[in-house]
Structure formats: C-alpha cells, structure tokens
Short mmCIF file of C-alpha atoms in Angstrom, two decimals:
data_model
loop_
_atom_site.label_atom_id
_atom_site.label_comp_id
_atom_site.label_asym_id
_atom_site.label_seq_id
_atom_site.Cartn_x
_atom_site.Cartn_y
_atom_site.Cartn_z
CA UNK W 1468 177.76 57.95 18.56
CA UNK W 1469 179.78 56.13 20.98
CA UNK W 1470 183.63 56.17 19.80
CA UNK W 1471 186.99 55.17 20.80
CA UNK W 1472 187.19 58.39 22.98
CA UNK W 1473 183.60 58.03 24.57
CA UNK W 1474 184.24 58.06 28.68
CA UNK W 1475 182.77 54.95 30.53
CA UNK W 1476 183.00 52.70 27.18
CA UNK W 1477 184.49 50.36 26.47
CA UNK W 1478 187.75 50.97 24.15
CA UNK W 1479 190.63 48.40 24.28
CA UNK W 1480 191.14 44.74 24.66
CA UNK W 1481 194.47 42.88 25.11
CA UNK W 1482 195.87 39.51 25.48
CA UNK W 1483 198.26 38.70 28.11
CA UNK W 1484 199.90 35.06 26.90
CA UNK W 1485 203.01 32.63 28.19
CA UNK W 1486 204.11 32.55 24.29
CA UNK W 1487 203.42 35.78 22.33
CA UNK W 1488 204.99 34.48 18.76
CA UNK W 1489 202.68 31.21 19.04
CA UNK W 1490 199.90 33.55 20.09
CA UNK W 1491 200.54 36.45 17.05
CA UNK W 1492 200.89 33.08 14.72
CA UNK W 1493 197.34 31.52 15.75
CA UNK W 1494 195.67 35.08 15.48
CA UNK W 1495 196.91 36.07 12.30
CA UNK W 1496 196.07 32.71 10.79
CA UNK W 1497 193.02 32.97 12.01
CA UNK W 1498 191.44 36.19 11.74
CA UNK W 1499 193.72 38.14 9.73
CA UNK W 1500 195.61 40.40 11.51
CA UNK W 1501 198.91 42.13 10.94
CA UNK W 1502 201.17 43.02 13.96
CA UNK W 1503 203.42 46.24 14.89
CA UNK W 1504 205.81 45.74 18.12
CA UNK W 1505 206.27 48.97 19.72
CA UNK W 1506 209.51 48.21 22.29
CA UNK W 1507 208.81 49.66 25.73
CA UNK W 1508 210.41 49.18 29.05
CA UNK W 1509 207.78 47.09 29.94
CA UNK W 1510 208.43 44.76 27.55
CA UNK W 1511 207.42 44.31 23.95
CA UNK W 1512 203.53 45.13 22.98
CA UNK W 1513 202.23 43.90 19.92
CA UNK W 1514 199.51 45.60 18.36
CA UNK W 1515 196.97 43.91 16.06
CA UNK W 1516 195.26 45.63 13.16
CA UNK W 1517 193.11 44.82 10.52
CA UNK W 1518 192.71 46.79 7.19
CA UNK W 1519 194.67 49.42 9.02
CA UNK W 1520 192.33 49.20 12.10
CA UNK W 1521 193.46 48.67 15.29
CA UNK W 1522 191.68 45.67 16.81
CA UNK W 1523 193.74 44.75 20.33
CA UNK W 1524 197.38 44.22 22.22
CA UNK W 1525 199.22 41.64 23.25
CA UNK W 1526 201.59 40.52 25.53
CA UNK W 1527 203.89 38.03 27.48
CA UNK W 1528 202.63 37.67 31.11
CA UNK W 1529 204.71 38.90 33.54
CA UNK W 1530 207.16 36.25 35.64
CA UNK W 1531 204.79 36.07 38.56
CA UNK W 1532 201.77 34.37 35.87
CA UNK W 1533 203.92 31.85 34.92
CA UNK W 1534 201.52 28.41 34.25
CA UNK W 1535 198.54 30.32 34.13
CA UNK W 1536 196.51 30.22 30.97
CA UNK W 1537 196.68 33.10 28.62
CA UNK W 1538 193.40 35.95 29.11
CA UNK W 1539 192.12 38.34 27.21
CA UNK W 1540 191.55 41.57 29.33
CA UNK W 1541 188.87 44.52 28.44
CA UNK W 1542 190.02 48.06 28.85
CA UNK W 1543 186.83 50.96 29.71
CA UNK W 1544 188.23 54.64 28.99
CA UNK W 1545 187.11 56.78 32.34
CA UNK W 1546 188.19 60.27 32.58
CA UNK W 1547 189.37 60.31 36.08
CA UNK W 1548 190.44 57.04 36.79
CA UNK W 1549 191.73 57.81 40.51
CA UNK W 1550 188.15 58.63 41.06
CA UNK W 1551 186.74 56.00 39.20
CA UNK W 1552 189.12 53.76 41.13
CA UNK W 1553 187.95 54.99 44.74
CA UNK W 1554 183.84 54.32 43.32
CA UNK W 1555 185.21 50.68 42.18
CA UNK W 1556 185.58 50.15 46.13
CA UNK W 1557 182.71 52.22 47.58
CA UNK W 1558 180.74 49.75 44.96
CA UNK W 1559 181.98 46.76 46.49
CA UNK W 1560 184.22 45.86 43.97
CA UNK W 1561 188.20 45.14 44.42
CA UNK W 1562 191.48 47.15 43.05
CA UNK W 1563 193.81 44.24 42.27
CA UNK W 1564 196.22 46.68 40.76
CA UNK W 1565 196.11 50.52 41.44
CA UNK W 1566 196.50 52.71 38.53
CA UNK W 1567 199.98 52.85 37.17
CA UNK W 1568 201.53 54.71 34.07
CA UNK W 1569 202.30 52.58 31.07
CA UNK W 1570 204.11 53.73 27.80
CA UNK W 1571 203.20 56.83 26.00
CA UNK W 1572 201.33 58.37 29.59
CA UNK W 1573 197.94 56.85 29.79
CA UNK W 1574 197.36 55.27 33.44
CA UNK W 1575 195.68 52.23 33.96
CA UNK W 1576 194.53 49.94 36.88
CA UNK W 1577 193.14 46.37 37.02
CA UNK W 1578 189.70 45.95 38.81
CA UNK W 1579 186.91 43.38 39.17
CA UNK W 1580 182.89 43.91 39.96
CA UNK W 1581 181.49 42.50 43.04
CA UNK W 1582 180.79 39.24 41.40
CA UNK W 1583 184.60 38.91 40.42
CA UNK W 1584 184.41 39.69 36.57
CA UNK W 1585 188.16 41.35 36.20
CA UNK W 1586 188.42 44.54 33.74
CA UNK W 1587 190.74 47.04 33.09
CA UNK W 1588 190.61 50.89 33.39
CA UNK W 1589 192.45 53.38 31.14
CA UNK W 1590 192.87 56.82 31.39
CA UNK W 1591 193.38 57.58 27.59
CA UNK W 1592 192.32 55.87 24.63
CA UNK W 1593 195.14 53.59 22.49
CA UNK W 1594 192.65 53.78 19.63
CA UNK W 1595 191.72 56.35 17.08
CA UNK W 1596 188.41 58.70 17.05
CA UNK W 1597 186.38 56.54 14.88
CA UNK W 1598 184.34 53.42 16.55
CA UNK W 1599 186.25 50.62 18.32
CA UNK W 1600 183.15 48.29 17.88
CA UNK W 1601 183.35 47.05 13.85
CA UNK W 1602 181.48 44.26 11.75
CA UNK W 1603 184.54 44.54 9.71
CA UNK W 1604 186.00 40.82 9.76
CA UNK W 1605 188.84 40.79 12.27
CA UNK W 1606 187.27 43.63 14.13
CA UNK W 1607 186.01 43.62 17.94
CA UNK W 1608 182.12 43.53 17.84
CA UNK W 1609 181.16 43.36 21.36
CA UNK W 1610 181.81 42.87 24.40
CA UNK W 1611 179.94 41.55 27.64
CA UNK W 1612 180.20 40.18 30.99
CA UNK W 1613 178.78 36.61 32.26
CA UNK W 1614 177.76 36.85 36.10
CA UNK W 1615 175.88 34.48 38.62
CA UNK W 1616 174.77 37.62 40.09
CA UNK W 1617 173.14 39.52 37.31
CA UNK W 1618 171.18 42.29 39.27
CA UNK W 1619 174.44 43.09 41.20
CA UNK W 1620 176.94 43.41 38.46
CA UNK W 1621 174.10 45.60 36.81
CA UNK W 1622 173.76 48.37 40.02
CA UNK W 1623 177.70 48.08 40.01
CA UNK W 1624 177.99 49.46 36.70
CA UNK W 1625 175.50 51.88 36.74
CA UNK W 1626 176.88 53.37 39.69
CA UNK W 1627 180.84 53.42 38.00
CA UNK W 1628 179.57 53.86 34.35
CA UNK W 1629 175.99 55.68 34.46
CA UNK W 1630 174.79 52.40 32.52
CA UNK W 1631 171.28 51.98 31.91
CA UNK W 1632 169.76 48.45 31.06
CA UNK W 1633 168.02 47.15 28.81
CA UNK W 1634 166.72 43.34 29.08
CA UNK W 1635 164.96 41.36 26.30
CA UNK W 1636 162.88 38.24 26.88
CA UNK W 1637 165.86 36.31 26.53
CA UNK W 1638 167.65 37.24 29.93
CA UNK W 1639 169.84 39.10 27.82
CA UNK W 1640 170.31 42.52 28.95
CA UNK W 1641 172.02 45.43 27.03
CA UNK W 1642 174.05 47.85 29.18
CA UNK W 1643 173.47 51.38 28.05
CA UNK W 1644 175.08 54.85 27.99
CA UNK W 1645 173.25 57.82 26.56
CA UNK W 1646 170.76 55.35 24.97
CA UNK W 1647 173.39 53.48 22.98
CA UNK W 1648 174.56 49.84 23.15
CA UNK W 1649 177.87 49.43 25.22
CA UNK W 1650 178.11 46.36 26.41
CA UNK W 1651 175.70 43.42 27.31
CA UNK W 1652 175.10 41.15 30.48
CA UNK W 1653 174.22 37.55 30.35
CA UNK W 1654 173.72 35.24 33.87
CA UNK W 1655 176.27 32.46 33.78
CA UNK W 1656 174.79 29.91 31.64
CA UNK W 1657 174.17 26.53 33.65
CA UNK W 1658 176.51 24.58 31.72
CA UNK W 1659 179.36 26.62 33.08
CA UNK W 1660 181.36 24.76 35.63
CA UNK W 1661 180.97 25.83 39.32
CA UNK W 1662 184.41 26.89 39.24
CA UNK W 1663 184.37 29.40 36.55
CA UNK W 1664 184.28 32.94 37.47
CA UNK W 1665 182.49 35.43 36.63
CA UNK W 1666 184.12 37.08 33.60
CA UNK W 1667 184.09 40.08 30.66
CA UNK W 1668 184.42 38.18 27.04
CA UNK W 1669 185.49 40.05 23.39
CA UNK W 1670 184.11 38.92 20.61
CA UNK W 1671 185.59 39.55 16.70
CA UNK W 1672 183.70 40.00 14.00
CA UNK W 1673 184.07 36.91 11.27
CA UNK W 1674 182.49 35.95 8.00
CA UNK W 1675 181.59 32.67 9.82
CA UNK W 1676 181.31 30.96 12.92
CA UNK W 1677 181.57 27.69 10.96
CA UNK W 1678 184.43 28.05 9.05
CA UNK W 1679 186.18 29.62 11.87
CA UNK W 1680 185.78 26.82 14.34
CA UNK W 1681 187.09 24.75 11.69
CA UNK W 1682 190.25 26.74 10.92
CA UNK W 1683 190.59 27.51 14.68
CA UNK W 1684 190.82 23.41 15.58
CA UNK W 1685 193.41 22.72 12.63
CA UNK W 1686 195.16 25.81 14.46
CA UNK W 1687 195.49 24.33 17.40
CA UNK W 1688 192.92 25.90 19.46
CA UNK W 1689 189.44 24.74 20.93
CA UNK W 1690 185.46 25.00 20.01
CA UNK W 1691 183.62 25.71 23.50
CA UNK W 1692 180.18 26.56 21.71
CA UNK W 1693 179.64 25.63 18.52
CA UNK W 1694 177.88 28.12 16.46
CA UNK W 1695 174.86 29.36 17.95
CA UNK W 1696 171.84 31.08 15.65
CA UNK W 1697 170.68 34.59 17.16
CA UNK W 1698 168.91 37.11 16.11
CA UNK W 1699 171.10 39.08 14.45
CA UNK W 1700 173.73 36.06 13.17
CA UNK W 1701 175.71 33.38 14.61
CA UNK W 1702 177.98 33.51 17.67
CA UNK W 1703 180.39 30.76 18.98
CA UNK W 1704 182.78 30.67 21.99
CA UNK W 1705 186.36 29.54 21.14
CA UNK W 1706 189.74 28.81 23.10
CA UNK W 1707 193.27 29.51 21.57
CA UNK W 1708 196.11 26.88 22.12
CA UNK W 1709 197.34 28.65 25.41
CA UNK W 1710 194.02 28.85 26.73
CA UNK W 1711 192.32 32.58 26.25
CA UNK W 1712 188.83 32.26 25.83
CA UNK W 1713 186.93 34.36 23.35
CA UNK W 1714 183.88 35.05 21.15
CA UNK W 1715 183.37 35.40 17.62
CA UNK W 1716 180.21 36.75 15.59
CA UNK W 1717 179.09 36.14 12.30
CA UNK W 1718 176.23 39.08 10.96
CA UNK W 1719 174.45 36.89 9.08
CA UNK W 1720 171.24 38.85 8.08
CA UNK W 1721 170.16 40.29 5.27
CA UNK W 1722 170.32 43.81 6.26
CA UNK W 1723 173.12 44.53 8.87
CA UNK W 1724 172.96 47.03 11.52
CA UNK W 1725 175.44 50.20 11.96
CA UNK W 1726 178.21 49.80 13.76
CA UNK W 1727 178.10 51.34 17.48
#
C-alpha cells in the first residue's frame, strides 16, 4: 500500500495565496475544512483538515510574488533529496529553489520536469502513516500532471521516481510505483491556451461536481470544466477567487474502489 511515508509518492499539497484569510474562508465554505496555524519564522502556515485528516497547507506568498495569482504546489516525499535534486538536473529538468530547511527539520526544494510542470520535493512527510490519497469528501484524491510533451515528462519520472506507466485507450496514462497508482499523466488538452504551462493539478474528493461548481461560483471562484462523466465518476476543473486552479472528483459508482 502506498502511504503518506511511501518514498517517490506523492504526499503533500499546499497553497501559496496573496490573501490567506479570503483563501481559508473560500475553502472552508467550500469543502469543509477546519484550519490550525502553526506560527513559524517563516511566517504563519495554515493547515487544513478534514474529519481530523490532514488534507493540505497554506500560505501567503512571499514579497517577491506579489500580483501573481495564487498556486497550488504538489510535494513528492524522496529519501535523499540532495540526490534526488542532482538526478532532477542530469534529467533535464531545472532546480528553481535548492533544498532548504523549513519548520520542524524536513528539507525541501522547488523543481520542474523538462516540460516545465513545477513540483515540490520533501525530505519528510507532514502527514501521518495512513494514505494521503482519500475518497473521503474534502480529501485529496489524485493528483497528475498535464504536459505537451507526454513521452518526455514520462522518461523524466521514471528516471527520478522508478515510475512505471500505464496508458489506457484514452491517452490517459497512470504513473506507477511497485504496481500501484501514484499519479497520472494527461497531454495538454487542445483547448488549453498556448500560453499555459505545463503543470501538476490536486484534485479533492466531493460528493458532487455539480453542486460544487455551484457553491464554488456563489463563493466567488470560477468553473473551468464543468463536470465531466468518467469512468469511475465525475471530475471538474475549478479556479478560487485569487486564481489557484484545481480539480475536484465526485465517485459516483455504485461500488467504489479502495483508496490508494
């Protein structure tokens, strides 16, 4: 089973944003969550749970950010991360931040594949044992990255991460690690604007995509995909009132998988 502590998962997400109490108000509303601030001297970091679960982080973006929209940021748990760093490079990705210690002695660094999709590595987990990934309502479901350059994104992270893939007649593809699901891959859909980069999205678990569009435009925020049928549900792509984009799931079958 992959868990919280698995190395080369994924195990954190967090939102950097230019107005955390806006942000915390739209969120809660929205998908439930309660909030803890744990002071630190790099600032406050607010950390979402639901039903005692912790889902994510959040926090104001630094001085230098300033006008830029707020961004959600996915955190993969490596064991070495100075190694894991230098392979990021030999790869042909980029370091945009080298690793650094934050609060409580975990050290992170900021990254992006060779197709520009940015992501975080962490060198200890901020979440329990159990599994990040939940279908509880107001939990993180999944994760993936959106690329114009599928095949190269996938070599990347099977050469950082020892992911396997998995493709279905979709396009889809399903990154795995020790034959479990970790993360998927899509190619940039061609609706996307030219502009937008190639990216890693979160998606949270809701009872459904319909009703949450809804309550997310009297909220403030935006509907980028209205909800989509799949296989296994619904799925639509939303944008809060400063901007972060992000993914939400309904499981609307009538037998529901485990959770990873």
């Amino acid at each position: 089973m992959v868990t919280a502590m698995t190395f080369n998962a994924p195990n954190w997400t967090d939102l950097s944003t230019p107005d955390v109490d806006a942000s915390i108000e739209f969120y809660r509303d929205l998908l439930g969550w309660e909030f803890a601030t744990e002071t630190t001297e790099m600032g406050d970091y607010h950390v979402a749970t639901v039903d005692g679960q912790q889902v994510c982080g959040m926090m104001k973006q630094p001085a230098e950010m300033e006008g830029a929209p707020a961004s959600w940021t996915v955190f993969f748990h490596v064991e070495d991360i100075d190694e894991t760093v230098e392979s990021v490079g030999a790869a042909g990705g980029r370091v945009l931040e080298p690793p650094f210690e934050i609060p409580g002695g975990a050290r992170v660094s900021v990254v992006t594949d060779p197709t520009g999709a940015m992501f975080a590595l962490i060198s200890s987990e901020p979440s329990g044992e159990g599994s990040w990934y939940s279908m509880m309502p107001g939990a993180v479901c999944w994760t993936e990255t959106l690329t114009r350059d599928p095949e190269t994104a996938a070599n990347f992270y099977h050469e950082i991460f020892g992911w396997e893939t998995a493709p279905d007649d979709s396009g889809y593809t399903t990154f795995l690690l020790n034959g479990e699901g970790v993360a998927g891959l899509l190619p940039m859909p061609d609706g996307m604007p030219a502009e937008a980069p190639a990216h890693w999205s979160v998606y949270f678990t809701v009872e459904s995509c319909e009703l949450t569009e809804r309550a997310a435009v009297d909220l403030g925020g935006s509907v980028l995909v209205e909800a989509t049928e799949v296989e296994i549900g619904h799925f639509a792509v939303l944008e809060d009132p400063a901007g972060a984009k992000f993914d939400i799931m309904d499981f609307s079958m009538s037998e529901k998988p485990a959770a990873v």
